[in-house]
Amino acid sequence: MLPYVSLYEYVYRQTEHAIVDADQKHAIYEEYKNIVTSSHLTDQVFIEVMNNFFYDIGLLSTSIKALKVPDKQVGIKVRATKDALVVTEVLDDIRFVVGDEITKLSGDSIEYCRMRYHRLLKDEPYHREEWGHILTFQNEVEVKRANQTYRFELRHYPVDTEHTIDVTVKDDVPILEFNGDIRFEQAVDALYKLSKIQESSKKVVFDFRNAQFKNLSIAEFLIPYFYEIGNQETILTRDTHVKVERERHKTLFKQKLERLYKACSEMNEQAFYQNILDQPVGDWKLFDDDKIDFIGLSRFEEIVVLIDKDTSYAAEWLVYKIAKSGIVNLVGRPTSGNLAFFNIVEEIIDQRFILSFPVENLSQSIQHDVVYPDTLIEWSKRHALVDKDIKFSIDNSS
C-alpha cells in the first residue's frame, strides 16, 4: 500500500491546475501535506482530509471515497431549518417519523455542528445545506416530536444505488420523475413511455429535483424535447466550458425525429428503439465546438420543470439550457449552483480509493452559477411534510 503522502501528492497533481494563484497553490499544498504526514492517519480520516482539500481549492464536483467500503446512510432524509434538522423522508429506520426535529447530534446543538462542519456544508444558507453525509459519522441524535424528546443511536444502512425515471399520469398530466444518475438507455425508455400517452395531453411535468446524472450526452439528447416542435433553436456550449466530441454524438441526430410522436401509436417497442437509435443523420447538424443546432420536438404546450438544490451536474446544465424555452416553466427552488463542469469520471487509486473528478477541472465559472425558478416555492417545515406533492399543487386546469 502506498503511504498517504504519496497518495496525496498524486491526487494533488490531478487537480493542481484548478488553483490559479501560485502563492495560494503552495500554501494549500504545504498545509495539507503536513496533515497527511501524521502517523495517526487512517483511510477514513484521509478521505475526510482530501474532501476538505477539494473544498479549499474550489473543486465542487470532485470527491474521494473508499473502494471496498460501501456507501452508507442513516435511514432518513433531512432538511435543515435554523436550529434543527427536519425528517422529510423515512427510508429504513422506522423509529423516526416524518416531521421529527433533530435538535442535537452526538450531544451538540445544530448551531454548533453548523460551525464545526462549515466546510462540508459549503457555507450555504441553512435551507440549502446537505447533512446526509454528516449524519453518517454521528453516534446519536436528540429528537423533538410534538412535546416529547427522544434519543436514538444512529444505525447505518446501505445506500440505494438504483437510479430511475418513473413515468406516471395524474389528472391527465404526464409526470416524469428523475432520480439519481440515470443511464442513457433510461432516458430513451422514458421518452418511449411518454410518446405512448394520449395526444390530448397538452401539459407535462419533468421532476428534476433529485436528478444528478453525470453524463452530459443525456442532457444534450433531451434538450430538443423541451422546445416546441418544429422550432429551430441554437444552444451555446462554450459559456459552460463544455467540450463536445462529434463522433460520440452521431447517433443522437436523427432526420425528422418528430415523426416518431405521430407514428408511435403504430409502433411496437422494438421499432421505436430502432428508429430512435439507428436512424441516419439526414439534415441534422452535428455539434461543433460552440453550439448545438436542433429542431424542437415537444408536442406539449406547457412543460413544468421542478428543480431544487439537489438538481446537479448535467441535470443542472440541462435546466440552464432549457430555461429560455417559451413553453418551459421552472418551479421549485434554486439548483445546486455548479454549472462549470465536464463529464464526471472515476479512477481507482491504490486499490483502496475511488477518485471522482471532471474530465477537465476548470477554475472558471459562468456568470450565473445557480438556476433560479420562474415560480419560487419557499422551503419550510410545512413543505418538508408535503414536498412529494409539490408537483401536484401546480394548477393543472389550464
Coordinates of N, CA and C in Angstrom, one line a residue, residues 28-121:
I28 N -1.6 26.0 0.1 CA -2.6 24.9 0.3 C -1.8 23.5 0.3
Y29 N -0.9 23.4 -0.7 CA -0.1 22.2 -0.8 C 0.6 21.9 0.5
E30 N 1.3 22.8 1.1 CA 2.0 22.6 2.3 C 1.1 22.3 3.5
E31 N 0.0 23.0 3.6 CA -0.9 22.8 4.7 C -1.4 21.4 4.8
Y32 N -1.8 20.9 3.6 CA -2.4 19.5 3.6 C -1.3 18.5 3.6
K33 N -0.1 18.8 3.1 CA 1.0 17.8 3.2 C 1.4 17.5 4.7
N34 N 1.3 18.6 5.5 CA 1.6 18.4 6.9 C 0.6 17.6 7.6
I35 N -0.6 17.7 7.2 CA -1.7 16.9 7.8 C -1.5 15.4 7.4
V36 N -1.3 15.1 6.2 CA -1.2 13.7 5.7 C 0.1 13.0 6.1
T37 N 1.0 13.7 6.7 CA 2.2 13.0 7.2 C 2.0 12.5 8.6
S38 N 0.9 12.8 9.2 CA 0.6 12.3 10.6 C 0.6 10.8 10.6
S39 N 1.2 10.2 11.7 CA 1.3 8.8 11.9 C 0.0 8.2 12.4
H40 N -1.0 9.0 12.7 CA -2.3 8.6 13.3 C -3.4 8.6 12.2
L41 N -3.0 8.8 11.0 CA -4.0 8.8 9.9 C -4.5 7.5 9.6
T42 N -5.8 7.4 9.3 CA -6.5 6.2 8.8 C -7.1 6.5 7.4
D43 N -7.6 5.4 6.8 CA -8.2 5.6 5.5 C -9.4 6.6 5.5
Q44 N -10.2 6.4 6.6 CA -11.4 7.3 6.7 C -11.0 8.7 7.0
V45 N -10.0 8.9 7.8 CA -9.6 10.3 8.1 C -8.9 10.9 6.8
F46 N -8.2 10.1 6.1 CA -7.6 10.6 4.8 C -8.6 11.0 3.9
I47 N -9.7 10.3 3.8 CA -10.8 10.7 2.9 C -11.4 12.0 3.3
E48 N -11.7 12.2 4.6 CA -12.2 13.5 5.1 C -11.3 14.6 4.8
V49 N -10.0 14.4 5.0 CA -9.0 15.4 4.8 C -8.9 15.8 3.3
M50 N -9.0 14.8 2.4 CA -8.9 15.1 1.0 C -10.2 15.8 0.5
N51 N -11.3 15.5 1.0 CA -12.6 16.1 0.6 C -12.6 17.6 1.1
N52 N -11.9 17.8 2.3 CA -11.8 19.2 2.7 C -10.8 20.0 1.7
F53 N -9.8 19.3 1.3 CA -8.8 19.8 0.3 C -9.5 20.3 -1.0
F54 N -10.4 19.4 -1.5 CA -11.1 19.7 -2.7 C -12.0 21.0 -2.5
Y55 N -12.6 21.1 -1.3 CA -13.4 22.3 -1.0 C -12.5 23.5 -1.0
D56 N -11.4 23.4 -0.4 CA -10.5 24.6 -0.3 C -10.0 25.1 -1.6
I57 N -9.8 24.2 -2.6 CA -9.4 24.7 -3.9 C -10.5 24.9 -4.9
G58 N -11.8 24.7 -4.4 CA -12.9 25.1 -5.2 C -13.4 24.0 -6.2
L59 N -13.1 22.7 -5.9 CA -13.5 21.7 -6.9 C -14.8 21.0 -6.3
L60 N -15.9 21.6 -6.6 CA -17.2 21.2 -6.0 C -17.6 19.9 -6.6
S61 N -17.1 19.5 -7.8 CA -17.5 18.2 -8.4 C -16.5 17.1 -8.2
T62 N -15.6 17.3 -7.3 CA -14.6 16.3 -7.0 C -14.7 15.7 -5.6
S63 N -14.5 14.4 -5.5 CA -14.6 13.8 -4.2 C -13.8 12.5 -4.2
I64 N -13.5 11.9 -3.0 CA -12.8 10.6 -2.9 C -13.5 9.8 -1.9
K65 N -13.6 8.5 -2.1 CA -14.2 7.6 -1.1 C -13.5 6.3 -1.1
A66 N -13.8 5.4 -0.2 CA -13.2 4.1 0.0 C -13.7 3.2 -1.1
L67 N -12.8 2.4 -1.7 CA -13.2 1.4 -2.8 C -14.0 0.3 -2.2
K68 N -13.6 -0.3 -1.1 CA -14.2 -1.6 -0.7 C -15.2 -1.3 0.5
V69 N -15.4 -0.1 0.9 CA -16.4 0.2 1.9 C -17.6 0.8 1.2
P70 N -18.7 0.1 1.3 CA -19.9 0.6 0.6 C -20.4 1.9 1.2
D71 N -21.0 2.8 0.4 CA -21.6 4.0 0.9 C -22.7 3.6 1.9
K72 N -22.9 4.5 2.9 CA -23.9 4.2 3.9 C -24.7 5.4 4.2
Q73 N -25.9 5.2 4.7 CA -26.8 6.3 5.1 C -27.5 5.9 6.4
V74 N -28.2 6.8 7.0 CA -28.7 6.5 8.4 C -30.2 6.2 8.4
G75 N -30.8 6.0 7.2 CA -32.2 5.5 7.1 C -33.2 6.6 7.1
I76 N -32.8 7.9 7.0 CA -33.7 9.0 6.9 C -33.1 10.1 6.0
K77 N -34.0 10.9 5.5 CA -33.6 12.1 4.8 C -34.0 13.3 5.6
V78 N -33.2 14.4 5.7 CA -33.5 15.5 6.5 C -33.3 16.8 5.7
R79 N -33.9 17.9 6.2 CA -33.8 19.2 5.6 C -33.5 20.2 6.8
A80 N -32.6 21.1 6.6 CA -32.2 21.9 7.7 C -33.1 23.1 7.9
T81 N -33.5 23.5 9.1 CA -34.0 24.8 9.5 C -33.0 25.5 10.3
K82 N -33.3 26.6 10.9 CA -32.3 27.4 11.6 C -31.6 26.7 12.7
D83 N -32.4 25.9 13.5 CA -31.9 25.3 14.7 C -32.2 23.8 14.8
A84 N -32.6 23.2 13.7 CA -33.0 21.7 13.7 C -32.8 21.1 12.3
L85 N -32.8 19.8 12.3 CA -32.9 19.0 11.0 C -34.3 18.3 11.0
V86 N -35.1 18.7 10.0 CA -36.4 18.1 10.0 C -36.4 16.8 9.1
V87 N -36.9 15.7 9.6 CA -37.0 14.5 8.9 C -38.1 14.6 7.8
T88 N -37.6 14.5 6.5 CA -38.5 14.7 5.4 C -38.9 13.4 4.8
E89 N -38.2 12.3 5.0 CA -38.5 11.0 4.4 C -37.9 9.9 5.3
V90 N -38.6 8.9 5.6 CA -38.1 7.7 6.3 C -37.7 6.6 5.3
L91 N -36.5 6.3 5.2 CA -36.0 5.3 4.2 C -36.0 3.9 4.8
D92 N -35.3 3.7 5.9 CA -35.1 2.4 6.5 C -35.4 2.4 8.0
D93 N -35.1 3.5 8.7 CA -35.1 3.5 10.2 C -36.5 3.9 10.6
I94 N -37.4 3.0 11.0 CA -38.8 3.3 11.3 C -39.0 3.8 12.7
R95 N -37.9 4.0 13.4 CA -38.1 4.7 14.7 C -38.4 6.2 14.5
F96 N -38.0 6.7 13.3 CA -38.3 8.1 13.0 C -39.7 8.2 12.3
V97 N -40.2 9.4 12.4 CA -41.4 9.7 11.6 C -41.2 11.0 10.9
V98 N -41.9 11.2 9.7 CA -41.7 12.5 9.0 C -42.2 13.6 9.9
G99 N -41.4 14.7 10.0 CA -41.8 15.8 10.8 C -41.0 15.9 12.1
D100 N -40.2 14.8 12.5 CA -39.4 14.8 13.6 C -38.3 15.9 13.5
E101 N -38.0 16.6 14.5 CA -37.0 17.6 14.5 C -35.8 17.1 15.3
I102 N -34.7 17.0 14.6 CA -33.4 16.6 15.2 C -32.7 17.9 15.7
T103 N -32.6 18.0 17.1 CA -32.0 19.2 17.7 C -30.6 19.1 18.1
K104 N -30.1 17.8 18.3 CA -28.7 17.6 18.7 C -28.1 16.4 17.9
L105 N -26.8 16.6 17.6 CA -26.0 15.5 17.0 C -24.9 15.1 18.0
S106 N -24.9 13.9 18.4 CA -23.9 13.4 19.4 C -23.7 14.4 20.6
G107 N -24.8 15.0 21.0 CA -24.8 15.8 22.2 C -24.6 17.3 21.9
D108 N -24.3 17.7 20.6 CA -24.0 19.0 20.3 C -25.2 19.6 19.5
S109 N -25.5 20.9 19.7 CA -26.6 21.6 19.1 C -26.3 21.7 17.6
I110 N -27.4 21.9 16.8 CA -27.2 22.0 15.4 C -26.4 23.3 15.0
E111 N -26.6 24.3 15.8 CA -25.9 25.6 15.6 C -24.4 25.3 15.7
Y112 N -24.0 24.6 16.8 CA -22.6 24.3 17.0 C -22.0 23.4 15.9
C113 N -22.8 22.4 15.5 CA -22.4 21.5 14.4 C -22.2 22.2 13.1
R114 N -23.1 23.2 12.9 CA -23.0 24.0 11.7 C -21.7 24.7 11.6
M115 N -21.1 25.2 12.7 CA -19.8 25.9 12.7 C -18.7 24.8 12.5
R116 N -18.9 23.7 13.1 CA -17.8 22.6 13.1 C -17.7 22.1 11.6
Y117 N -18.8 21.9 11.0 CA -18.8 21.3 9.6 C -19.0 22.3 8.5
H118 N -18.6 23.5 8.7 CA -18.9 24.6 7.7 C -18.3 24.3 6.4
R119 N -17.2 23.6 6.4 CA -16.6 23.2 5.1 C -17.4 22.2 4.3
L120 N -17.9 21.2 5.0 CA -18.7 20.2 4.4 C -20.0 20.8 3.9
L121 N -20.5 21.7 4.7 CA -21.8 22.4 4.4 C -21.6 23.5 3.3

